[in-house]
Amino acid sequence: MNRGYAGFYKDFYLRSSYEYAYAVYLDHHSIPWSYEDKIYDIGFKKYKPDFFFYDQYGNVEKIVEIKSRDSQAKKDAQHCLKTIENMYNIGQKIIKKSF
């Protein structure tokens, strides 16, 4: 799979051009974010989501995973994110390339 850009943006090593574009979008809209902050034990594996958003008290409020066109990767990510949402009561979203 060709992910295009992979490299540093600010102090974060982003693994794809999709992640890079999302980080730039968030910064352009002054939305505070962090990248790959935590690893969650979700029973059947350990999972490290891409983007983290925190509330005013420093608690994880939402996590976002960026995926390309790989349908199996999207299904796996959705399952993992739903498990995190249920286990840890954290909002989640998957952003996927649809074309």
Short mmCIF file of C-alpha atoms in Angstrom, two decimals:
data_model
loop_
_atom_site.label_atom_id
_atom_site.label_comp_id
_atom_site.label_asym_id
_atom_site.label_seq_id
_atom_site.Cartn_x
_atom_site.Cartn_y
_atom_site.Cartn_z
CA MET A 1 0.00 0.00 0.00
CA ASN A 2 1.32 3.41 -0.91
CA ARG A 3 0.62 5.82 1.91
CA GLY A 4 2.36 8.78 0.34
CA TYR A 5 3.88 11.16 2.87
CA ALA A 6 5.31 9.77 6.08
CA GLY A 7 7.40 11.98 8.29
CA PHE A 8 7.45 14.59 10.98
CA TYR A 9 4.85 17.30 11.41
CA LYS A 10 5.56 19.41 14.45
CA ASP A 11 6.95 16.84 16.90
CA PHE A 12 4.86 13.91 15.67
CA TYR A 13 5.85 11.22 13.19
CA LEU A 14 2.78 10.81 10.97
CA ARG A 15 2.51 7.58 9.03
CA SER A 16 0.47 8.70 6.03
CA SER A 17 -0.52 11.65 3.89
CA TYR A 18 -4.07 11.27 5.24
CA GLU A 19 -2.85 11.74 8.80
CA TYR A 20 -0.76 14.70 7.69
CA ALA A 21 -3.74 16.34 5.96
CA TYR A 22 -5.93 15.80 9.04
CA ALA A 23 -3.29 17.30 11.37
CA VAL A 24 -2.97 20.36 9.12
CA TYR A 25 -6.78 20.67 9.00
CA LEU A 26 -7.00 20.55 12.81
CA ASP A 27 -4.30 23.18 13.18
CA HIS A 28 -5.91 25.40 10.54
CA HIS A 29 -9.13 25.31 12.59
CA SER A 30 -7.28 25.77 15.92
CA ILE A 31 -8.45 22.40 17.24
CA PRO A 32 -6.03 21.05 19.88
CA TRP A 33 -4.94 17.47 19.25
CA SER A 34 -2.31 14.92 20.08
CA TYR A 35 -1.06 11.85 18.24
CA GLU A 36 -0.72 8.22 19.34
CA ASP A 37 -0.73 9.15 23.04
CA LYS A 38 -2.08 5.95 24.52
CA ILE A 39 -2.23 2.24 23.92
CA TYR A 40 -5.46 0.52 24.92
CA ASP A 41 -5.71 -3.11 26.00
CA ILE A 42 -8.98 -4.17 24.43
CA GLY A 43 -8.81 -7.83 25.40
CA PHE A 44 -7.91 -9.42 22.09
CA LYS A 45 -5.06 -7.00 21.27
CA LYS A 46 -3.39 -3.75 22.22
CA TYR A 47 -4.47 -0.83 20.06
CA LYS A 48 -2.94 2.61 19.51
CA PRO A 49 -5.37 5.08 17.88
CA ASP A 50 -4.10 7.97 15.79
CA PHE A 51 -5.55 11.24 17.10
CA PHE A 52 -6.58 12.18 20.63
CA PHE A 53 -8.75 15.04 21.81
CA TYR A 54 -8.91 16.00 25.48
CA ASP A 55 -11.45 17.79 27.62
CA GLN A 56 -10.60 20.74 29.87
CA TYR A 57 -9.56 18.35 32.67
CA GLY A 58 -7.07 16.40 30.58
CA ASN A 59 -9.30 13.36 30.06
CA VAL A 60 -9.52 11.74 26.65
CA GLU A 61 -12.81 12.90 25.19
CA LYS A 62 -12.56 11.49 21.67
CA ILE A 63 -10.21 9.43 19.53
CA VAL A 64 -10.02 9.48 15.75
CA GLU A 65 -8.50 6.86 13.50
CA ILE A 66 -7.51 7.68 9.91
CA LYS A 67 -7.78 4.89 7.32
CA SER A 68 -7.26 4.66 3.59
CA ARG A 69 -9.24 2.55 1.14
CA ASP A 70 -8.26 -0.83 2.62
CA SER A 71 -11.67 -2.23 3.58
CA GLN A 72 -10.32 -4.86 6.00
CA ALA A 73 -8.22 -2.25 7.84
CA LYS A 74 -11.33 -0.07 8.14
CA LYS A 75 -13.38 -2.96 9.54
CA ASP A 76 -10.65 -3.87 12.03
CA ALA A 77 -10.26 -0.25 13.15
CA GLN A 78 -14.02 0.19 13.55
CA HIS A 79 -14.20 -2.94 15.72
CA CYS A 80 -11.30 -1.77 17.89
CA LEU A 81 -12.68 1.76 18.25
CA LYS A 82 -16.13 0.48 19.19
CA THR A 83 -14.52 -1.77 21.81
CA ILE A 84 -12.59 1.21 23.24
CA GLU A 85 -15.78 3.27 23.28
CA ASN A 86 -17.61 0.55 25.22
CA MET A 87 -14.78 -0.29 27.63
CA TYR A 88 -13.50 3.21 28.38
CA ASN A 89 -16.50 5.42 27.58
CA ILE A 90 -14.53 7.46 25.05
CA GLY A 91 -16.05 8.89 21.89
CA GLN A 92 -14.60 7.58 18.66
CA LYS A 93 -14.64 8.23 14.96
CA ILE A 94 -13.03 6.67 11.94
CA ILE A 95 -12.21 8.89 8.99
CA LYS A 96 -11.76 6.98 5.78
CA LYS A 97 -10.95 7.78 2.23
CA SER A 98 -14.08 6.96 0.28
CA PHE A 99 -12.95 7.30 -3.31
#
